[in-house]
Rosetta silent file (secondary structure, phi, psi, omega in degrees, C-alpha in Angstrom):
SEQUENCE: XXXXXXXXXXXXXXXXXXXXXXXXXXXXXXXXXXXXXXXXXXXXXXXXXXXXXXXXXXXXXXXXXXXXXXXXXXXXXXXXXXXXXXXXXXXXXXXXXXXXXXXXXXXXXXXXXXXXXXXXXXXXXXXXXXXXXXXXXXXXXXXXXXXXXXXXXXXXXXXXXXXXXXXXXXXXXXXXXXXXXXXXXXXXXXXXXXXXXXXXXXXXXXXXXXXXXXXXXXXXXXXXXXXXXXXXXXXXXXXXXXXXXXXXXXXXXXXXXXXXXXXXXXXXXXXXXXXXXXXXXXXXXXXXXXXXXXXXXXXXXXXXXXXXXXXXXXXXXX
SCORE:     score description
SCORE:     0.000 S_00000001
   1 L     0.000  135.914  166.158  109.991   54.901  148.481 S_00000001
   2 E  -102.397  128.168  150.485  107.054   51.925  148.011 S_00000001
   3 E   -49.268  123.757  159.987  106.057   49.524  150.266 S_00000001
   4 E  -122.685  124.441  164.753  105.692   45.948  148.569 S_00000001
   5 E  -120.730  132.321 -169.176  103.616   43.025  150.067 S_00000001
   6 E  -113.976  116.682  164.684  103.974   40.449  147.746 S_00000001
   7 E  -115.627  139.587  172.870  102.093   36.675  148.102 S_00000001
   8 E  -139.595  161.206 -169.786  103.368   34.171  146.443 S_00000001
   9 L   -68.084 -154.088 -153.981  102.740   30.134  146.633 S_00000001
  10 L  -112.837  -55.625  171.146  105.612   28.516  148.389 S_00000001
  11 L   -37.312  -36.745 -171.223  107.106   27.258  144.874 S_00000001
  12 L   -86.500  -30.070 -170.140  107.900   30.539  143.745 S_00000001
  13 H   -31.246  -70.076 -128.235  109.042   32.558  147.239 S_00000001
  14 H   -59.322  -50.662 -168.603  112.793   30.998  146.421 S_00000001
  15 H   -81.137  -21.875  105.109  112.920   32.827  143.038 S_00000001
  16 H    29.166  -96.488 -178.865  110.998   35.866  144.037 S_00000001
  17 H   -54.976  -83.246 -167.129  113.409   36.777  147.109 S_00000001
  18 H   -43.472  -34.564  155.951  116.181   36.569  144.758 S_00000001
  19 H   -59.561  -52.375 -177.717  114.932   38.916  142.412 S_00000001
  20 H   -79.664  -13.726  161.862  114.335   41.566  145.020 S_00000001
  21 H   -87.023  -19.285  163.688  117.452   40.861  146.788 S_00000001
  22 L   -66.244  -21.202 -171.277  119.621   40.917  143.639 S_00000001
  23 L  -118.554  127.072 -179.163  118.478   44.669  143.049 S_00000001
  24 L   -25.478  -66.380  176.944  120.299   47.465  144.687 S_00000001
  25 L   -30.917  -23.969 -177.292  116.887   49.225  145.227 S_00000001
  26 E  -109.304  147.386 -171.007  115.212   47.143  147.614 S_00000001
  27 E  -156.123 -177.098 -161.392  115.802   46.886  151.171 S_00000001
  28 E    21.456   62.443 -177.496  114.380   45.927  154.291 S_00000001
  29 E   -99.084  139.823 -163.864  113.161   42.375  152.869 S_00000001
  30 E  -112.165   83.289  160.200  110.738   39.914  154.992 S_00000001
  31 E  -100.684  135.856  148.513  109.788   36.668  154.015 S_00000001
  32 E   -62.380   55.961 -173.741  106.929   35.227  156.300 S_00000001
  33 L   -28.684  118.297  148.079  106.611   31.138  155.201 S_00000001
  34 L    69.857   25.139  178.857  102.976   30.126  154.944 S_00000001
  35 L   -92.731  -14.823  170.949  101.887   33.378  155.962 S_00000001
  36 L   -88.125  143.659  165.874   99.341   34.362  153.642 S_00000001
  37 L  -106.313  -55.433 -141.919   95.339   32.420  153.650 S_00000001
  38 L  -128.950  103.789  -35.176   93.576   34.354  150.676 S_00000001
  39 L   -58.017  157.021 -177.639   95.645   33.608  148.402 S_00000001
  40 L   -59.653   85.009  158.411   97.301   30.663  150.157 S_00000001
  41 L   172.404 -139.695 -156.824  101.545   30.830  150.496 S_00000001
  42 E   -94.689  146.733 -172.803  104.355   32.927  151.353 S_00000001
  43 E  -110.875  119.391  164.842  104.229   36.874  152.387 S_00000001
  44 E  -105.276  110.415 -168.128  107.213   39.116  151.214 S_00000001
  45 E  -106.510  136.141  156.043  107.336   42.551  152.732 S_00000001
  46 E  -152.126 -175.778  161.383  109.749   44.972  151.359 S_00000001
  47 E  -134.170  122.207  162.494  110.957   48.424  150.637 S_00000001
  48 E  -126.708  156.182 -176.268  112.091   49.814  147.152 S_00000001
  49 L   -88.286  162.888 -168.228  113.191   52.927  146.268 S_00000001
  50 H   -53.816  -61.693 -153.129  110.979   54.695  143.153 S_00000001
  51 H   -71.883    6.010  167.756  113.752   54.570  140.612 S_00000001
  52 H  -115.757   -4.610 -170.822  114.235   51.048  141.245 S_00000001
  53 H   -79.983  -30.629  162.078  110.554   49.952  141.583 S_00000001
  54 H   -35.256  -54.127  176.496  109.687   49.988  137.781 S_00000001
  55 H   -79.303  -39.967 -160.554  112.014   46.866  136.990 S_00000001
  56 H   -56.710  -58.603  167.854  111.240   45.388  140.108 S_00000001
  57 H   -41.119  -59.603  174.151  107.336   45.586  139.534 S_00000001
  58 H   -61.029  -39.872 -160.262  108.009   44.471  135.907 S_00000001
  59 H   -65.867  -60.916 -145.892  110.563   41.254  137.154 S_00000001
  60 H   -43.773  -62.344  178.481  107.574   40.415  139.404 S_00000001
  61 H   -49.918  -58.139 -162.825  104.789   40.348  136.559 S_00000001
  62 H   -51.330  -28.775  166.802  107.562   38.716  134.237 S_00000001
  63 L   -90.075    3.790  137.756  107.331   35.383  137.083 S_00000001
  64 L    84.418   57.788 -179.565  103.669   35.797  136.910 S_00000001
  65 H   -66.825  -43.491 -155.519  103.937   36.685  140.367 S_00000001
  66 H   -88.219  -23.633  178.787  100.077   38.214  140.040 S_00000001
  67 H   -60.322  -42.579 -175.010   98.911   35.102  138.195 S_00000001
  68 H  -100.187  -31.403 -178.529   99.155   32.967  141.649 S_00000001
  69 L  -139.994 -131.623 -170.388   99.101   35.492  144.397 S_00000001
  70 L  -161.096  156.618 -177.630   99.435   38.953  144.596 S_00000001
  71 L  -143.991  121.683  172.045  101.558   42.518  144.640 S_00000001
  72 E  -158.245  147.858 -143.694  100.687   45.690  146.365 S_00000001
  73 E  -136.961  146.650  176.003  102.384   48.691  147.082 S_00000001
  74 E  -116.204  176.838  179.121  102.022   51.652  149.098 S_00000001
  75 E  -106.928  155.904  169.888  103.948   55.002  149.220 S_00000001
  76 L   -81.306  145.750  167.267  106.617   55.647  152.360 S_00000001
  77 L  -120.543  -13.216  175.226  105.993   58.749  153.754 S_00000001
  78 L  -172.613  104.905  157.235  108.782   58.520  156.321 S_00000001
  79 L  -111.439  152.203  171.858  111.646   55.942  156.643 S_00000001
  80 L  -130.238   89.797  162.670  115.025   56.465  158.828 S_00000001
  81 L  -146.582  158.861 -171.955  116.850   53.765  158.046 S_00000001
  82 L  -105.007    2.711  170.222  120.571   53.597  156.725 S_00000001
  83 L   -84.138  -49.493 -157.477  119.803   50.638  154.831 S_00000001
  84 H   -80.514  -42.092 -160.695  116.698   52.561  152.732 S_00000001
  85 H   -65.065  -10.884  156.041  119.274   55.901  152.317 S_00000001
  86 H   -82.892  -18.771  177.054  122.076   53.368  150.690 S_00000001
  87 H   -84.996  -14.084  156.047  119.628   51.648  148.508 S_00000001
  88 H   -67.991  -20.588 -173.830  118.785   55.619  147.294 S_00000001
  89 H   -83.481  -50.483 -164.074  122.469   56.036  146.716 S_00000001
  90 H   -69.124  -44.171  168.710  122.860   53.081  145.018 S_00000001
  91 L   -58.785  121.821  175.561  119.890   53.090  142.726 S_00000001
  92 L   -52.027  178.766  152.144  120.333   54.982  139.532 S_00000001
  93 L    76.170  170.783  171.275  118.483   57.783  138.502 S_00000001
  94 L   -95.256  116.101  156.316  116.499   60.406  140.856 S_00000001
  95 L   -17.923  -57.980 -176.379  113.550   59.586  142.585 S_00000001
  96 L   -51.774  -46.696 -166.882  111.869   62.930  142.060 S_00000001
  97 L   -84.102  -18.067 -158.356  112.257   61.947  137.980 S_00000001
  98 L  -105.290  137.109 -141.081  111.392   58.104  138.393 S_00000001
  99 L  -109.153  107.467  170.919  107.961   56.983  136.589 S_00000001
 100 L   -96.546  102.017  153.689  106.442   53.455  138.229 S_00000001
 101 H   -82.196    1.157  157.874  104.557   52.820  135.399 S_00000001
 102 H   -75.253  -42.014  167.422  102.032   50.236  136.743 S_00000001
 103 H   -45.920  -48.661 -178.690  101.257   53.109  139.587 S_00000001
 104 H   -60.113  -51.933  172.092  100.546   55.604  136.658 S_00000001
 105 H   -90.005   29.143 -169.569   98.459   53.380  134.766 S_00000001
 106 H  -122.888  -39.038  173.342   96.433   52.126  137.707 S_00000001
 107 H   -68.807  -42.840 -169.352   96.107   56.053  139.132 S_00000001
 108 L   -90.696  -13.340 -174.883   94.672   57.043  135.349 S_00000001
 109 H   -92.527  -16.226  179.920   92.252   54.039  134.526 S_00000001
 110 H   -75.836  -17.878 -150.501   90.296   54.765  137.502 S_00000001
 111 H   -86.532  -12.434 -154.638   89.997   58.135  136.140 S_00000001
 112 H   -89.367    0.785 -159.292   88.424   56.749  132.832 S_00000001
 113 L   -99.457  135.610 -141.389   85.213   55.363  134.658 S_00000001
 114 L  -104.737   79.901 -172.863   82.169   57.221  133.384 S_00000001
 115 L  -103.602 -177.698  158.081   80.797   57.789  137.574 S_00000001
 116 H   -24.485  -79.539  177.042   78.100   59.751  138.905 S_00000001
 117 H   -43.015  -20.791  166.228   80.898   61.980  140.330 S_00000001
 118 H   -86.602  -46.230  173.082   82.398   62.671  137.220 S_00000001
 119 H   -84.305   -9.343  164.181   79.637   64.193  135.466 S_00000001
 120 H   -77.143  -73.540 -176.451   78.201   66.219  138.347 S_00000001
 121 H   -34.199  -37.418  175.159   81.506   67.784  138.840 S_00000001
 122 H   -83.872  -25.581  166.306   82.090   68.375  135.027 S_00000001
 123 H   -75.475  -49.315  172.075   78.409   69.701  135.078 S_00000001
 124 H   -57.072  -63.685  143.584   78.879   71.812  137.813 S_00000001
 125 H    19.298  -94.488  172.503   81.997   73.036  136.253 S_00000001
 126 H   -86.178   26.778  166.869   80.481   74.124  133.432 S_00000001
 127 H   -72.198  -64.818  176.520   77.556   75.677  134.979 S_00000001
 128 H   -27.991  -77.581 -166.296   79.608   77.707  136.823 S_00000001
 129 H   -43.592  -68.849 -177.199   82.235   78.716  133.605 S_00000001
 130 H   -20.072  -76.971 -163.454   78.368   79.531  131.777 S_00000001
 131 H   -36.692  -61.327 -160.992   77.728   82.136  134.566 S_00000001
 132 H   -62.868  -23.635  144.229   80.945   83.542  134.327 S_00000001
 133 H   -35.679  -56.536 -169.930   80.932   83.959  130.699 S_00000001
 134 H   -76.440  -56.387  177.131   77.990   86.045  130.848 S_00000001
 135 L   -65.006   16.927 -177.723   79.328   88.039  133.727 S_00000001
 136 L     7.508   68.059  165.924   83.018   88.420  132.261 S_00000001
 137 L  -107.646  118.396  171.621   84.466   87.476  136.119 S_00000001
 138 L   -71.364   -7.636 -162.160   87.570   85.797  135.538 S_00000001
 139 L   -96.007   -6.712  168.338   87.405   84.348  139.182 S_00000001
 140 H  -100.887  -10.986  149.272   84.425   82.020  138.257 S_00000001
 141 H   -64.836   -4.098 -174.475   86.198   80.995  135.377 S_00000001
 142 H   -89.138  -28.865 -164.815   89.085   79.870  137.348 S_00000001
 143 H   -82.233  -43.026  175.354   87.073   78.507  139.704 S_00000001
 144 H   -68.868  -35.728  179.165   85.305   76.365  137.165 S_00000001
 145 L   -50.860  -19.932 -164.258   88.913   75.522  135.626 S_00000001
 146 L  -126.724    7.045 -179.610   90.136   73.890  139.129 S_00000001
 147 L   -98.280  -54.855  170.231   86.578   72.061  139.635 S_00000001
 148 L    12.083  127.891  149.270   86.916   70.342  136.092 S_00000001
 149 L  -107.328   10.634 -158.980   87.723   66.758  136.350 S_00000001
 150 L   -88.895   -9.833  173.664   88.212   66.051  132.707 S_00000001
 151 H   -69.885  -43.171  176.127   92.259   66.183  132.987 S_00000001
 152 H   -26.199  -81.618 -163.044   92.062   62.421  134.887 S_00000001
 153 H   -76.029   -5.526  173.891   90.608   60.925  131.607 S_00000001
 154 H   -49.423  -48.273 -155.386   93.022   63.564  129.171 S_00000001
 155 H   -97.361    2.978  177.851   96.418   62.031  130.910 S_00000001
 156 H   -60.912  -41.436 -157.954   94.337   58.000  131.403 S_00000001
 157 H   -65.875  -49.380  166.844   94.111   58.540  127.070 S_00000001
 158 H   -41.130  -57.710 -162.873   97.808   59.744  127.190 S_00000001
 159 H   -71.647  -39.519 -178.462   99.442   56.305  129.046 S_00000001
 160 H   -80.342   14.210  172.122   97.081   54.063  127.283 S_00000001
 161 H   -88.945  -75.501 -176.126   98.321   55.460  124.205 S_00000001
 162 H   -46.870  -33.273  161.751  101.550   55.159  124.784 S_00000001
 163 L  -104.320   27.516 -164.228  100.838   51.647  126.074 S_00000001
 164 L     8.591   71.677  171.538   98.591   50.894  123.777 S_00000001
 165 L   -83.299   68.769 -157.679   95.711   49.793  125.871 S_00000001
 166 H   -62.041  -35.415  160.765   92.830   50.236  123.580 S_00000001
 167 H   -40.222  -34.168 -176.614   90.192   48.953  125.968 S_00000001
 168 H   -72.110  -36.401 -162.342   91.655   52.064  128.058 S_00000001
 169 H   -54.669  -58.937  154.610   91.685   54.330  125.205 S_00000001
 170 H     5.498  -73.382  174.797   88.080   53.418  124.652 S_00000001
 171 H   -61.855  -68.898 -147.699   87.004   54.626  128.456 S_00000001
 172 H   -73.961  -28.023  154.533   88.717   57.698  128.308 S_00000001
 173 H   -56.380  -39.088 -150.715   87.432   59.210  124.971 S_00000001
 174 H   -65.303  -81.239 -167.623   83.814   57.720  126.077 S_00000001
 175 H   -21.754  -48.191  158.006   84.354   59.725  129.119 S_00000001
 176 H   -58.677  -28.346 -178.677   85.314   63.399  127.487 S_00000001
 177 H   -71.556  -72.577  178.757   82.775   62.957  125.195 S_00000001
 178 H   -48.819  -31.070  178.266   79.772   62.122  127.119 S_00000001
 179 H   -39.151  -81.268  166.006   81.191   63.978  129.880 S_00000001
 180 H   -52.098  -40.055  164.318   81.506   67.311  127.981 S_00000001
 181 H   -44.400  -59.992 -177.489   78.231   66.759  126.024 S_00000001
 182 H   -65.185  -27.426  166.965   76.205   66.428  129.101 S_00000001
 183 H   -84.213   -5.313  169.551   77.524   69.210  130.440 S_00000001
 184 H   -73.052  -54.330 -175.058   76.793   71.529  127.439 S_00000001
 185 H   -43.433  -60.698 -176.553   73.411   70.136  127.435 S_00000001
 186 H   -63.616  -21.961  159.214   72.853   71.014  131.272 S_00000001
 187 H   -69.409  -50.491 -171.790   74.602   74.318  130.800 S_00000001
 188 H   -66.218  -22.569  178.140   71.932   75.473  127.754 S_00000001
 189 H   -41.884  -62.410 -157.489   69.404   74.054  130.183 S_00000001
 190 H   -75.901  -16.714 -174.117   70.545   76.087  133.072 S_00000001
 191 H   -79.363  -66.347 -163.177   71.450   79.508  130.666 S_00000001
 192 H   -77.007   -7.592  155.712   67.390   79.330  129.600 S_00000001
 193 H   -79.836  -33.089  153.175   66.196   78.748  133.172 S_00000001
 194 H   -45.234  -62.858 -159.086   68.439   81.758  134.188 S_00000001
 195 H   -69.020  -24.501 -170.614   67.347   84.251  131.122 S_00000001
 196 H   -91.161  -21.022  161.876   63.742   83.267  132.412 S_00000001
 197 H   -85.852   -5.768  172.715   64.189   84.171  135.752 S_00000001
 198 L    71.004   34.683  163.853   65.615   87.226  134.592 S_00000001
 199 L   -54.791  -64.874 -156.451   69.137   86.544  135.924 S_00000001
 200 L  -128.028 -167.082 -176.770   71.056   86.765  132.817 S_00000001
 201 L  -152.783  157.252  141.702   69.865   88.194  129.137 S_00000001
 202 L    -8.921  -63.463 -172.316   70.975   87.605  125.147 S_00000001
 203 H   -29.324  -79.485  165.479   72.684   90.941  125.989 S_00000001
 204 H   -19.635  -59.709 -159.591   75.192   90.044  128.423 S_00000001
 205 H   -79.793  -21.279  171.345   76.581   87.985  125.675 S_00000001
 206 L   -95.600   89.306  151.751   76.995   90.503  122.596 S_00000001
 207 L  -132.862  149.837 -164.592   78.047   92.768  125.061 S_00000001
 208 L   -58.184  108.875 -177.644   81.927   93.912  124.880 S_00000001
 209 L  -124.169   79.092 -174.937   83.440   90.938  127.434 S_00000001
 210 L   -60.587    3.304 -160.491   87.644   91.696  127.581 S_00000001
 211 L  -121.246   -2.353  157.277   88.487   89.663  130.298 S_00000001
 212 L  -120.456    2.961 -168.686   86.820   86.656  128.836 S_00000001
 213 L   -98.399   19.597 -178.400   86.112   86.645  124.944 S_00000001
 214 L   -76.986  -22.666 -162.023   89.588   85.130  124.503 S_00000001
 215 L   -59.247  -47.529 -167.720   87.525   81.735  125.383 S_00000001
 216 L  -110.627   10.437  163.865   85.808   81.573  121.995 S_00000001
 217 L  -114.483   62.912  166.538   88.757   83.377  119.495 S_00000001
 218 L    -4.322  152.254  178.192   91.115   80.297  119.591 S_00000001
 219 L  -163.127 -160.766 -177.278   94.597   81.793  118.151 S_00000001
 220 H   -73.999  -53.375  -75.026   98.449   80.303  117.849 S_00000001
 221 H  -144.214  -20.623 -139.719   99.000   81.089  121.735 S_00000001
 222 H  -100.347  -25.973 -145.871   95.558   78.868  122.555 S_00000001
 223 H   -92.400  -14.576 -179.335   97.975   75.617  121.115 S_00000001
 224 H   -66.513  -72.480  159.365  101.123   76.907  123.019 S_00000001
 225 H   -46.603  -28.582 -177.290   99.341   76.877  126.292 S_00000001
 226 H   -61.739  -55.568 -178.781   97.612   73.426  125.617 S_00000001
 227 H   -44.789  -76.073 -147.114  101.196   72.125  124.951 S_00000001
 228 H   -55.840  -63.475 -169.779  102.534   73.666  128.069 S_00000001
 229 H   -60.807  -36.261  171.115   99.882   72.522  130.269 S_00000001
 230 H   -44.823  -36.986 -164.843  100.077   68.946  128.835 S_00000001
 231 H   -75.605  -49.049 -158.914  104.024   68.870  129.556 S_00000001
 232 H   -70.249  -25.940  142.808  103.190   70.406  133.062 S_00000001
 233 H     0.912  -98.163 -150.428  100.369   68.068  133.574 S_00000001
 234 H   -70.453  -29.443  153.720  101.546   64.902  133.005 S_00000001
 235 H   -28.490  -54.333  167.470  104.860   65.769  135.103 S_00000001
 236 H   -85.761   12.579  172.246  103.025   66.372  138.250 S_00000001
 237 H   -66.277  -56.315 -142.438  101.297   62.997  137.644 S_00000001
 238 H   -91.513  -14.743 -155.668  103.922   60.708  136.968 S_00000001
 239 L   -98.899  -44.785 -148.235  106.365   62.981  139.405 S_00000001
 240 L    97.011  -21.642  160.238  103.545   63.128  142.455 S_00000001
 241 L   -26.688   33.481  178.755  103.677   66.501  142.112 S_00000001
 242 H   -30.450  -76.892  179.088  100.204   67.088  143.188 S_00000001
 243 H   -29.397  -43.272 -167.067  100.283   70.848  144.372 S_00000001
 244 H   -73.442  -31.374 -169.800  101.201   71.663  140.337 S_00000001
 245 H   -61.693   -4.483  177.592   98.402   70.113  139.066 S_00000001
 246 H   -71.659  -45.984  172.398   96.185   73.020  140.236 S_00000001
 247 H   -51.716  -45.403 -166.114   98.414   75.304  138.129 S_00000001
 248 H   -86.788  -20.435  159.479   97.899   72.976  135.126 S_00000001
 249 H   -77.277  -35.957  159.032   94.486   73.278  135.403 S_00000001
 250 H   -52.494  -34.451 -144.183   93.637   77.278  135.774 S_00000001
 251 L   -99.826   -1.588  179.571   95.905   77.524  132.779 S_00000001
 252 L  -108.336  179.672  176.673   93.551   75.857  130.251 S_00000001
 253 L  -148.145   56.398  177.491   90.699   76.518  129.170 S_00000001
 254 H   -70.796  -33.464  179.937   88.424   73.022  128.315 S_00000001
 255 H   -79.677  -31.571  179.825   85.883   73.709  130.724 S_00000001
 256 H   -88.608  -52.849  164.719   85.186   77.753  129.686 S_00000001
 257 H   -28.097  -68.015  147.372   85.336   76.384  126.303 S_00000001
 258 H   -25.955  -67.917 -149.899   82.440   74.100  126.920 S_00000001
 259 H   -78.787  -19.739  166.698   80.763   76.195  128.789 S_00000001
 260 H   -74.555  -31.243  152.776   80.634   79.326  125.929 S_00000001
 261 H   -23.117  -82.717 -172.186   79.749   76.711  123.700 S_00000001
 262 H   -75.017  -16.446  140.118   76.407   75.720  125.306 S_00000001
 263 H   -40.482  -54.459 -164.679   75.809   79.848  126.144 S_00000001
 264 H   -80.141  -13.414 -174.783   76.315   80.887  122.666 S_00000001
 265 L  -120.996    9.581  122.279   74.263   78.106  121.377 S_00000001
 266 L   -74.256  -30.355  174.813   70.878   79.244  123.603 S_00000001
 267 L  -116.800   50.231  178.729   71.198   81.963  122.435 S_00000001
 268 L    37.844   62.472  151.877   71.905   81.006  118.566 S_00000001
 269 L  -105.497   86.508 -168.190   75.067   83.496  118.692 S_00000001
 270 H   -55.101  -59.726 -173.910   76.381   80.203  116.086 S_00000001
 271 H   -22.825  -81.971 -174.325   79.735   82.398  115.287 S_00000001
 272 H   -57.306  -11.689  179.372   80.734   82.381  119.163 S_00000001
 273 H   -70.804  -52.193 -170.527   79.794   78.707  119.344 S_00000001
 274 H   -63.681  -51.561 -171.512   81.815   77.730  116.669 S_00000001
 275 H   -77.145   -2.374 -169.933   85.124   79.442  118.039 S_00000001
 276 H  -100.015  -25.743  163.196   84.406   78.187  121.414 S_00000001
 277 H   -64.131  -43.464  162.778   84.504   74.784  119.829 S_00000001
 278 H   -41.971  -87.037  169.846   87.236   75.048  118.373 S_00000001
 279 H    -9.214  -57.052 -174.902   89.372   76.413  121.726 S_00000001
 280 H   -86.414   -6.262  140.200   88.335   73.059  123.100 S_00000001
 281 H   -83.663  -10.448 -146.519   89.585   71.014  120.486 S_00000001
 282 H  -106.637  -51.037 -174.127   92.745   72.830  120.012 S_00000001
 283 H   -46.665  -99.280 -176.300   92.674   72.238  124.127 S_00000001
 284 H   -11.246  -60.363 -173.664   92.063   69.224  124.436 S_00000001
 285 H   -75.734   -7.687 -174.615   94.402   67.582  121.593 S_00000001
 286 H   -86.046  -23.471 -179.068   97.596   69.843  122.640 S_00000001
 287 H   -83.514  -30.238  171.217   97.162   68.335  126.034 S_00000001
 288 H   -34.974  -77.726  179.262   96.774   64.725  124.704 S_00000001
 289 H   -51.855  -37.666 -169.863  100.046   65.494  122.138 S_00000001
 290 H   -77.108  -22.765 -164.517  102.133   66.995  124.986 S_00000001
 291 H   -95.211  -25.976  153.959  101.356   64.604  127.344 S_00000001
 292 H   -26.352  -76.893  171.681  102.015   62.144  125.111 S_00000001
 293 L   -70.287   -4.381  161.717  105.278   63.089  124.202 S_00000001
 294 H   -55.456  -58.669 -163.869  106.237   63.722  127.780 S_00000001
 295 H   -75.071   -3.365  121.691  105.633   60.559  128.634 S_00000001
 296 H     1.334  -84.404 -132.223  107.924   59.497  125.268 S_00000001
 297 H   -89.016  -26.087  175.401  110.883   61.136  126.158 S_00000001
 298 H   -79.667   -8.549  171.650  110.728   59.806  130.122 S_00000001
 299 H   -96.917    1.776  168.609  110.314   56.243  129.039 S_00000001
 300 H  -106.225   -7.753  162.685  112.819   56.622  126.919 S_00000001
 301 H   -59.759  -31.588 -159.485  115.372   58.431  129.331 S_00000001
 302 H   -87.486  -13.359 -149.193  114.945   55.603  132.225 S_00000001
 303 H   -94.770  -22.858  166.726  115.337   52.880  129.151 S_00000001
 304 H   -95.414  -27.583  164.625  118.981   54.382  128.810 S_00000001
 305 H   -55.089  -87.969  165.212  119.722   55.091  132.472 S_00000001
 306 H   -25.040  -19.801 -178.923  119.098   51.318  132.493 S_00000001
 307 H   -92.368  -36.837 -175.251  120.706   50.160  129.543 S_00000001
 308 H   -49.523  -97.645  161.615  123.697   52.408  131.120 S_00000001
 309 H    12.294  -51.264 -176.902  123.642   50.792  134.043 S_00000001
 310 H   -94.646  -53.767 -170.544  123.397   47.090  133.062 S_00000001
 311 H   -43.585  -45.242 -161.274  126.445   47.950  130.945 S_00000001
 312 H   -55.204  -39.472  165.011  128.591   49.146  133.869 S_00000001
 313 H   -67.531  -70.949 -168.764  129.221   45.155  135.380 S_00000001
 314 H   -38.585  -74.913 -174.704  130.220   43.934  131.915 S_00000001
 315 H   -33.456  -45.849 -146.739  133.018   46.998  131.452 S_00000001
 316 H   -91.740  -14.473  172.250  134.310   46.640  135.184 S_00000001
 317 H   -93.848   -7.028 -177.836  134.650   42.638  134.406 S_00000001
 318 L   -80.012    0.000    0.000  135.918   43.231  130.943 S_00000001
């Protein structure tokens, strides 16, 4: 369930309240007259349940509720009321399954911003992945795999795709690229201040590595997982499903990709460079297409739950 406080000028409150009281989904509704200063007019507190918050959020926009005032929504973490558990009954669809797509694309555009924080982490990352290459340890690849930050802009590039936000798309390529660049660079950096400290050696790297050389021979299996992680991905996004996304991340391998990349290319082994690029394009675009096509097939199941739905008055009055 979301929390909405809603300001609106005084003109608008009357139609406003009727939109959120007209929909099954919403409950516990507040209006406060003249309760808002910055902007100036009336405050409407409510509760909707997720699978109703989508239209509601969209009605809102459509009276250009955001134009005059304002709308912001939090998540419930615990209501007991017998009012919010009939407005779950009543509202179509499952919660667990229902996608507020202004939350989604407001959670992923932050992800597209090209910070400080993103490229240390994505450097560090593939610092790490570097080591672990040379040392064929699968637990510092895994390790690098769950520091990664580049799935944020992977599923921002999905939704503004689908919503074809090009200004978004824009950010979120700039971001993989430069991201991933800088961190190759800063990995061959950090591979030739290693072999000169006499850390790691050319050797390590021709040297028979079975628990890791899958990183840089890309195969049919490399685009199966990409898909997979893409579906599971974008699922624990748009679902909340936090806890999975750790899972969606160990299972790829964009960051170890990277990171054999800028190994193999100090120490001119071009061959291993080349297949390690590859893996991370292969990565990369199967999670784009899967997540893509997740997010497809869930905007178009709620667009028929809904069409269902609105159908349901007409028949029973027919």
């Amino acid at each position: 369930m979301l929390h909405l406080r809603v300001i609106v000028p005084p003109d608008q409150s009357p139609a406003v309240t009727d939109l959120l009281a007209a929909d099954p989904g919403v409950t516990h509704l507040v209006v406060l007259s003249d309760a808002a200063r910055q902007p100036r007019g009336d405050l409407i507190l409510c509760d909707v349940v997720r699978e109703s918050a989508d239209s509601v959020l969209h009605g809102l926009r459509q009276l250009g509720v955001e134009a005059r005032g304002g709308i912001a929504a939090d998540d419930v973490e615990l209501t007991i009321s017998t009012a919010a558990d009939r407005a779950a009954r009543t509202a179509p669809g499952s919660g667990a399954d229902a996608v507020v797509w202004d939350e989604i694309a407001a959670k992923t555009g932050e992800q597209t911003e090209l910070s400080a924080t993103y490229l240390v982490l994505l450097i560090v990352a593939t610092m790490i992945a570097g080591i672990g290459v040379l040392l064929d340890q699968p637990i510092l690849i895994v390790g690098a795999m769950v520091v990664g930050p580049e799935f944020g802009p992977l599923a921002a590039l999905c939704v503004a795709l689908l919503r074809r936000r090009g200004r978004v798309i824009l950010r979120s390529v700039q971001a993989l690229v430069v991201g991933f660049l800088a961190a190759m660079v800063a990995t061959v950096l950090s591979t030739w201040a290693l072999d000169l400290a006499g850390l790691v050696t050319r050797d390590m790297l021709l040297a028979e590595r079975p628990l890791t050389d899958f990183i840089w021979r890309p195969d049919a299996l490399s685009w199966v997982v990409g898909l997979l992680a893409g579906v599971a991905g974008m699922l624990s996004l748009t679902s909340k499903k936090s806890g999975s996304l750790v899972g969606v991340l160990i299972s790829v391998t964009t960051v170890p990709a990277a990171a054999n990349v800028a190994v193999a290319a100090a120490y001119r082994v071009w061959h291993e460079a080349a297949g390690s690029a590859l893996q991370l394009l292969i990565n990369l675009c199967a999670i784009v297409l899967a997540g893509l096509l997740t997010l497809v097939v869930q905007q178009l199941g709620w667009w028929r739950l809904a069409r269902r739905e609105a159908a349901r008055p007409a028949r029973r009055g027919h």
